């Protein structure tokens, strides 16, 4: 039984939200090319059904994005797995910044793998719900903040890795500036319909930029709500 299921009976799930449903999702992710055992193990354990509205819980282990209110979505499990894999491929980061807390699911995945996660969300109501979930699941290594995440979290910079989970028109300079030497940033960039997942590495002789795959994310917006 996973650590979450031991702590919290509702994390165990039933029928469409059971361990069997999570296991089937993992099989599918493996078939789709996810290879990192650390990532697969976390997704196998983490109760995604507790990060969405109860009315949608039976769909929690479909490999699809789902609405979380305020016009926002919880990312598709494949995308969460792939972005996490890409972020930790070279080295396991110690301190990670996430921009776009949303449901808190991606953040909980990261918190299960690294020492400390910092997450920023611009919509207060979503952030409140995510914080409640972190508490319930006993995830004590997450600090969260209601702000425009395009500015990063300057007081806590630099970060070993930064993950952006909403698509901006361009890479945010402020975020690149908060990467530690050898740090990695993963972000979707581009207009709706033409977004690409980018990985940027902060090397001794400048930024190294790789285009990984076409993706579809909600937009990175300015200000707070
Ligand atoms: N990582 C989330 C994905 C949620 S969708 C999850 O696992 O559920 C992206 C989120 O980014 C939305 O909640 C949206 O409100 C938020 N967002 C968009 N622009 C932002 C900004 N400038 N700063 C912080 N959060 C932002």
Short mmCIF file of C-alpha atoms and ligand atoms in Angstrom, two decimals:
data_model
loop_
_atom_site.label_atom_id
_atom_site.label_comp_id
_atom_site.label_asym_id
_atom_site.label_seq_id
_atom_site.Cartn_x
_atom_site.Cartn_y
_atom_site.Cartn_z
CA UNK A 1 0.00 0.00 0.00
CA UNK A 2 1.30 3.50 -0.82
CA UNK A 3 2.27 5.97 1.90
CA UNK A 4 -0.75 8.07 0.92
CA UNK A 5 -3.19 5.17 1.23
CA UNK A 6 -1.76 4.33 4.65
CA UNK A 7 -2.24 7.87 5.92
CA UNK A 8 -5.56 8.63 4.32
CA UNK A 9 -8.25 6.01 3.58
CA UNK A 10 -9.82 8.03 0.75
CA UNK A 11 -6.45 8.04 -1.05
CA UNK A 12 -6.91 4.32 -1.64
CA UNK A 13 -9.94 4.80 -3.91
CA UNK A 14 -12.50 2.33 -5.11
CA UNK A 15 -13.44 0.95 -8.55
CA UNK A 16 -12.50 3.62 -11.09
CA UNK A 17 -10.25 5.30 -8.50
CA UNK A 18 -8.65 2.13 -7.12
CA UNK A 19 -5.04 0.99 -7.20
CA UNK A 20 -5.95 -1.16 -10.20
CA UNK A 21 -7.02 1.95 -12.10
CA UNK A 22 -3.71 3.64 -11.23
CA UNK A 23 -1.78 0.53 -12.28
CA UNK A 24 -3.54 0.49 -15.65
CA UNK A 25 -2.63 4.15 -16.18
CA UNK A 26 1.02 3.33 -15.44
CA UNK A 27 0.95 0.50 -18.01
CA UNK A 28 -0.36 2.96 -20.54
CA UNK A 29 2.32 5.54 -19.72
CA UNK A 30 5.01 2.88 -20.15
CA UNK A 31 3.48 1.93 -23.53
CA UNK A 32 3.58 5.63 -24.49
CA UNK A 33 7.30 5.80 -23.74
CA UNK A 34 7.69 6.97 -20.13
CA UNK A 35 10.79 5.18 -18.84
CA UNK A 36 11.88 6.76 -15.56
CA UNK A 37 11.00 4.33 -12.74
CA UNK A 38 11.08 7.10 -10.13
CA UNK A 39 8.39 9.02 -12.00
CA UNK A 40 6.28 5.93 -12.70
CA UNK A 41 6.45 4.91 -9.03
CA UNK A 42 5.23 8.32 -7.87
CA UNK A 43 2.34 8.37 -10.33
CA UNK A 44 1.41 4.84 -9.28
CA UNK A 45 1.10 6.01 -5.67
CA UNK A 46 -0.29 9.52 -5.90
CA UNK A 47 -4.13 9.67 -5.73
CA UNK A 48 -4.93 11.91 -8.72
CA UNK A 49 -8.63 11.51 -7.89
CA UNK A 50 -8.11 13.74 -4.85
CA UNK A 51 -6.87 16.61 -7.04
CA UNK A 52 -10.11 17.02 -8.99
CA UNK A 53 -13.75 17.58 -8.22
CA UNK A 54 -15.57 14.52 -6.87
CA UNK A 55 -17.96 14.60 -9.83
CA UNK A 56 -15.01 13.90 -12.14
CA UNK A 57 -13.19 11.43 -9.89
CA UNK A 58 -14.13 8.39 -11.98
CA UNK A 59 -12.14 9.90 -14.86
CA UNK A 60 -9.04 10.59 -12.76
CA UNK A 61 -7.01 7.73 -14.23
CA UNK A 62 -7.83 8.37 -17.86
CA UNK A 63 -4.83 9.82 -19.63
CA UNK A 64 -6.49 13.16 -20.17
CA UNK A 65 -6.51 16.74 -18.92
CA UNK A 66 -9.62 17.59 -16.84
CA UNK A 67 -11.24 20.87 -15.76
CA UNK A 68 -10.44 22.13 -12.24
CA UNK A 69 -12.57 25.30 -12.30
CA UNK A 70 -11.71 28.93 -13.15
CA UNK A 71 -11.19 27.86 -16.78
CA UNK A 72 -8.08 25.88 -15.82
CA UNK A 73 -7.13 22.22 -16.17
CA UNK A 74 -5.15 19.53 -14.39
CA UNK A 75 -2.56 18.39 -16.96
CA UNK A 76 -2.76 15.04 -18.72
CA UNK A 77 -0.84 12.34 -16.78
CA UNK A 78 1.42 11.63 -19.78
CA UNK A 79 2.43 15.29 -19.89
CA UNK A 80 3.05 15.41 -16.13
CA UNK A 81 5.18 12.27 -16.38
CA UNK A 82 7.12 13.47 -19.43
CA UNK A 83 7.82 16.95 -18.02
CA UNK A 84 8.98 15.46 -14.74
CA UNK A 85 11.18 12.93 -16.52
CA UNK A 86 12.75 15.67 -18.61
CA UNK A 87 13.32 17.86 -15.55
CA UNK A 88 15.18 15.23 -13.53
CA UNK A 89 16.95 13.40 -16.37
CA UNK A 90 20.46 14.85 -15.95
CA UNK A 91 20.45 15.17 -12.18
CA UNK A 92 17.87 15.07 -9.42
CA UNK A 93 17.34 18.73 -8.46
CA UNK A 94 17.19 19.63 -4.79
CA UNK A 95 15.06 22.79 -4.94
CA UNK A 96 12.42 23.20 -7.64
CA UNK A 97 10.15 26.12 -8.57
CA UNK A 98 6.84 25.38 -10.24
CA UNK A 99 4.85 28.13 -11.96
CA UNK A 100 1.09 27.38 -12.13
CA UNK A 101 0.06 25.31 -9.10
CA UNK A 102 -3.44 24.63 -10.49
CA UNK A 103 -4.80 21.50 -8.81
CA UNK A 104 -1.45 20.87 -7.10
CA UNK A 105 -0.99 17.48 -8.79
CA UNK A 106 2.23 18.22 -10.67
CA UNK A 107 3.56 19.92 -7.57
CA UNK A 108 2.78 16.84 -5.46
CA UNK A 109 4.63 14.68 -8.00
CA UNK A 110 7.67 16.92 -7.70
CA UNK A 111 7.44 17.03 -3.91
CA UNK A 112 7.51 13.23 -3.84
CA UNK A 113 10.85 13.28 -5.70
CA UNK A 114 12.85 16.29 -4.52
CA UNK A 115 13.75 17.96 -1.24
CA UNK A 116 11.80 21.21 -1.53
CA UNK A 117 9.23 22.57 -3.98
CA UNK A 118 8.17 26.21 -4.34
CA UNK A 119 4.98 26.78 -6.29
CA UNK A 120 3.28 29.98 -7.46
CA UNK A 121 -0.36 30.30 -8.60
CA UNK A 122 -2.14 33.48 -9.76
CA UNK A 123 -5.71 32.31 -8.95
CA UNK A 124 -6.30 32.43 -5.22
CA UNK A 125 -9.16 29.93 -5.13
CA UNK A 126 -7.15 27.25 -6.93
CA UNK A 127 -4.21 27.82 -4.63
CA UNK A 128 -6.40 27.42 -1.52
CA UNK A 129 -7.72 24.09 -2.79
CA UNK A 130 -4.23 22.89 -3.67
CA UNK A 131 -2.91 23.82 -0.21
CA UNK A 132 -5.72 21.85 1.41
CA UNK A 133 -4.71 18.80 -0.63
CA UNK A 134 -1.02 19.15 0.29
CA UNK A 135 -1.96 19.25 3.99
CA UNK A 136 -4.28 16.28 3.70
CA UNK A 137 -1.64 14.18 1.95
CA UNK A 138 1.05 15.16 4.45
CA UNK A 139 3.24 16.82 1.82
CA UNK A 140 5.29 19.05 4.10
CA UNK A 141 8.02 20.08 1.65
CA UNK A 142 5.96 22.50 -0.43
CA UNK A 143 5.92 26.28 -0.05
CA UNK A 144 3.29 28.07 -2.08
CA UNK A 145 2.54 31.65 -2.96
CA UNK A 146 -0.28 33.65 -4.53
CA UNK A 147 1.44 35.80 -7.15
CA UNK A 148 2.26 36.27 -10.82
CA UNK A 149 4.62 33.35 -11.34
CA UNK A 150 6.22 34.96 -14.40
CA UNK A 151 8.27 36.86 -11.84
CA UNK A 152 9.43 33.62 -10.22
CA UNK A 153 10.19 33.72 -6.49
CA UNK A 154 13.22 36.02 -6.26
CA UNK A 155 13.67 35.69 -2.48
CA UNK A 156 14.15 31.93 -2.78
CA UNK A 157 16.22 31.91 -5.99
CA UNK A 158 18.31 30.34 -7.37
CA UNK A 159 16.53 27.05 -8.12
CA UNK A 160 18.10 23.85 -9.42
CA UNK A 161 15.10 23.41 -11.69
CA UNK A 162 12.05 25.39 -12.79
CA UNK A 163 8.89 23.94 -14.33
CA UNK A 164 6.29 26.17 -15.95
CA UNK A 165 2.87 24.55 -16.44
CA UNK A 166 1.16 27.28 -18.50
CA UNK A 167 2.24 28.51 -21.94
CA UNK A 168 3.74 31.96 -22.45
CA UNK A 169 4.51 33.56 -25.82
CA UNK A 170 8.22 33.45 -24.96
CA UNK A 171 10.56 32.19 -22.28
CA UNK A 172 10.44 34.47 -19.25
CA UNK A 173 13.77 36.19 -18.68
CA UNK A 174 12.99 36.61 -14.98
CA UNK A 175 12.68 32.84 -14.62
CA UNK A 176 15.88 32.08 -16.54
CA UNK A 177 17.67 34.52 -14.24
CA UNK A 178 16.54 32.46 -11.22
CA UNK A 179 18.16 29.23 -12.42
CA UNK A 180 21.23 27.97 -10.59
CA UNK A 181 24.36 27.12 -12.61
CA UNK A 182 23.64 23.84 -14.45
CA UNK A 183 19.97 24.36 -13.66
CA UNK A 184 17.17 23.15 -15.95
CA UNK A 185 13.97 24.91 -16.97
CA UNK A 186 11.08 23.11 -18.69
CA UNK A 187 8.27 25.19 -20.15
CA UNK A 188 5.62 25.15 -22.88
CA UNK A 189 6.10 28.18 -25.14
CA UNK A 190 4.12 29.58 -28.05
CA UNK A 191 0.60 30.65 -29.10
CA UNK A 192 -2.42 28.31 -28.79
CA UNK A 193 -2.20 25.56 -31.40
CA UNK A 194 1.54 26.05 -31.90
CA UNK A 195 3.04 25.43 -28.47
CA UNK A 196 6.25 23.49 -27.97
CA UNK A 197 7.74 22.04 -24.85
CA UNK A 198 11.21 23.55 -24.34
CA UNK A 199 14.06 22.53 -22.09
CA UNK A 200 16.68 25.15 -21.29
CA UNK A 201 19.93 24.39 -19.51
CA UNK A 202 22.02 27.04 -17.83
CA UNK A 203 25.57 26.21 -18.89
CA UNK A 204 28.92 27.98 -18.42
CA UNK A 205 28.67 29.42 -21.94
CA UNK A 206 25.04 30.50 -21.97
CA UNK A 207 21.63 28.89 -22.40
CA UNK A 208 21.26 25.60 -24.21
CA UNK A 209 17.78 25.30 -25.64
CA UNK A 210 16.06 22.12 -26.86
CA UNK A 211 12.61 21.71 -28.42
CA UNK A 212 11.04 18.49 -27.13
CA UNK A 213 7.48 18.07 -28.38
CA UNK A 214 4.30 19.88 -29.43
CA UNK A 215 2.00 20.43 -26.42
CA UNK A 216 -1.25 22.14 -25.46
CA UNK A 217 -1.41 24.16 -22.23
CA UNK A 218 -3.61 26.91 -20.82
CA UNK A 219 -2.05 30.38 -21.25
CA UNK A 220 0.42 31.94 -18.83
CA UNK A 221 -1.39 35.13 -17.79
CA UNK A 222 -0.26 38.29 -16.04
CA UNK A 223 -1.37 39.60 -12.65
CA UNK A 224 -3.37 37.79 -9.97
CA UNK A 225 -7.02 36.78 -9.60
N1 LIG B 1 0.42 22.19 -12.62
C1 LIG B 1 -1.02 22.27 -12.67
C2 LIG B 1 -1.48 22.69 -14.05
C3 LIG B 1 -2.60 23.66 -13.95
S1 LIG B 1 -2.97 24.56 -15.42
C4 LIG B 1 -1.66 20.95 -12.23
O1 LIG B 1 -0.96 19.97 -12.07
O2 LIG B 1 -2.88 20.92 -12.00
C5 LIG B 1 -1.89 25.95 -15.27
C6 LIG B 1 -2.07 26.84 -14.08
O3 LIG B 1 -1.20 27.96 -14.26
C7 LIG B 1 -3.46 27.41 -13.88
O4 LIG B 1 -3.90 27.12 -12.59
C8 LIG B 1 -3.27 28.91 -14.05
O5 LIG B 1 -4.09 29.70 -13.21
C9 LIG B 1 -1.81 29.08 -13.69
N2 LIG B 1 -1.17 30.29 -14.21
C10 LIG B 1 -1.34 30.90 -15.41
N3 LIG B 1 -0.55 31.99 -15.49
C11 LIG B 1 0.12 32.08 -14.29
C12 LIG B 1 1.05 33.01 -13.76
N4 LIG B 1 1.49 34.08 -14.46
N5 LIG B 1 1.51 32.79 -12.52
C13 LIG B 1 1.09 31.71 -11.78
N6 LIG B 1 0.20 30.83 -12.23
C14 LIG B 1 -0.29 31.00 -13.47
#
